[in-house]
Short mmCIF file of C-alpha atoms in Angstrom, two decimals:
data_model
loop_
_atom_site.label_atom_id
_atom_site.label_comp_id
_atom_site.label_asym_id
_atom_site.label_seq_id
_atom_site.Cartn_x
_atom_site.Cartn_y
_atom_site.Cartn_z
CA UNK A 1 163.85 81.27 118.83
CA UNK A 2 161.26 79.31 121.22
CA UNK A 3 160.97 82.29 122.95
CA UNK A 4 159.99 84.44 119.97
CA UNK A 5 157.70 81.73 118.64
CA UNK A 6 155.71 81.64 122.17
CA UNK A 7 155.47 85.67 121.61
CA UNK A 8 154.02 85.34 118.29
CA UNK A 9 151.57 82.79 119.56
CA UNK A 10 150.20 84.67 122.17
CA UNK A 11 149.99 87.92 119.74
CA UNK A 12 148.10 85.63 117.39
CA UNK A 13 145.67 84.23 120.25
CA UNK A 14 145.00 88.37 121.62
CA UNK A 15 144.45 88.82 118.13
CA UNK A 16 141.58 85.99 117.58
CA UNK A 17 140.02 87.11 121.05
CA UNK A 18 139.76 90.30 119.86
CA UNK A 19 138.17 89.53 116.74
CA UNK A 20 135.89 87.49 118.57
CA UNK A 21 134.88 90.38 120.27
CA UNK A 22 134.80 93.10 118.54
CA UNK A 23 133.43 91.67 115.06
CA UNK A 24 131.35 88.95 116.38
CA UNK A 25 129.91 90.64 119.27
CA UNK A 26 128.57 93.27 116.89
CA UNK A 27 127.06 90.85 114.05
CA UNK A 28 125.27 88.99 117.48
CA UNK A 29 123.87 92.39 118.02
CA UNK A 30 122.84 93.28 114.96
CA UNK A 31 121.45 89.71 114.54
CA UNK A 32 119.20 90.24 117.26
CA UNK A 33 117.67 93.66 116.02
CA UNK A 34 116.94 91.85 112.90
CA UNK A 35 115.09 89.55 114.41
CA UNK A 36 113.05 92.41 116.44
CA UNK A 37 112.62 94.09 113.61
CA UNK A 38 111.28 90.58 111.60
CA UNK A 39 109.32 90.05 114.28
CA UNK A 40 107.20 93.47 114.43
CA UNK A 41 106.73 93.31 110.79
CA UNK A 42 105.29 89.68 110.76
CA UNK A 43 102.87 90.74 113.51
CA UNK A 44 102.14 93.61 111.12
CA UNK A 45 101.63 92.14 108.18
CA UNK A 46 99.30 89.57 110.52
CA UNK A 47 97.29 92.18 112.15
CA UNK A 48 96.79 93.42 108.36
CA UNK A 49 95.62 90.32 106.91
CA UNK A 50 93.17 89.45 109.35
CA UNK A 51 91.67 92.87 108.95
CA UNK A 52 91.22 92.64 105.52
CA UNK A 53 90.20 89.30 105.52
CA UNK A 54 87.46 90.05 107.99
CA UNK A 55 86.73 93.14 105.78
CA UNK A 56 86.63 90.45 102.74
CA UNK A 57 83.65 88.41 105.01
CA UNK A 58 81.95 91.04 105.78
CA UNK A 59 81.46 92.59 102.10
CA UNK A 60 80.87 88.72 101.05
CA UNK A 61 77.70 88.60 103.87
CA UNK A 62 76.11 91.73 102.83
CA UNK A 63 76.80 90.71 99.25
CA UNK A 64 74.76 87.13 99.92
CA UNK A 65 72.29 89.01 101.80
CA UNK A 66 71.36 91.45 99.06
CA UNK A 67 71.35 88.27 96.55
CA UNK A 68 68.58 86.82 98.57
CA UNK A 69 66.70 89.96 98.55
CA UNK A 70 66.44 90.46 95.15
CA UNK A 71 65.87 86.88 94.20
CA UNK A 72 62.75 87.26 96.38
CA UNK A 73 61.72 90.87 95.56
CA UNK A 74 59.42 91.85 92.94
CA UNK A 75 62.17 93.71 91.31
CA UNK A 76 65.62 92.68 91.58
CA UNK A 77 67.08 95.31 89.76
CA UNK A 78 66.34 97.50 92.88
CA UNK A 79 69.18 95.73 94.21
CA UNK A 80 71.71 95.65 91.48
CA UNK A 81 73.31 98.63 92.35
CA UNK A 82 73.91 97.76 96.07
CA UNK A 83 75.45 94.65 94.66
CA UNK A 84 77.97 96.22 92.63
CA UNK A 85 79.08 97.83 95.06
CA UNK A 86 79.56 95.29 97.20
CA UNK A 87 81.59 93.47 94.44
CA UNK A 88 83.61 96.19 93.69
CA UNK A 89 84.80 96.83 97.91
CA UNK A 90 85.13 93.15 97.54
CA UNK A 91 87.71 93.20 94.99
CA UNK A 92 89.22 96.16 95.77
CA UNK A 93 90.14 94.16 99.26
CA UNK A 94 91.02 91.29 97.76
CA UNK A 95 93.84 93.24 95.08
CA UNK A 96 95.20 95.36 98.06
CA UNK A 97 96.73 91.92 99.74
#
């Protein structure tokens, strides 16, 4: 009876080691592409961001630039259209994030 006991026990603890490896090697692996994977889309979504957000600056210059203009030109309407436009690429960055 000790004898079959001690064979059980060692069937139970090749058992566990091969769980260990077979199921838990494989979720370590697939852990680690996750985290590739999270990793490449953070610096993505980074590299995206700061684009638009320098996009966002650059409309938001040209847009105080042209405000100037017209507040000092003879006729501001001259400039309305310009500015529009620049409001509108402004916005239209600003709803894309």
């Amino acid at each position: 009876m000790a004898e079959v006991h001690r064979q059980i026990q060692m069937q139970l603890e090749d058992m566990l080691k091969s769980f260990h490896n077979e199921l838990l090697t494989e979720l370590e692996k697939k852990v680690e592409l996750d985290v590739r994977y999270l990793n490449a889309a953070l610096k993505k979504y980074q590299m995206e961001h700061k684009s638009k957000g320098e996009s966002l600056e650059k409309c938001q210059a040209e847009l105080k630039k042209l405000r100037r203009k017209s507040q000092g030109s003879k006729n501001p309407s001259k400039y309305g259209d310009k500015e529009m436009q620049f409001e509108h690429t402004a916005l239209n960055t600003l709803e894309r994030e």
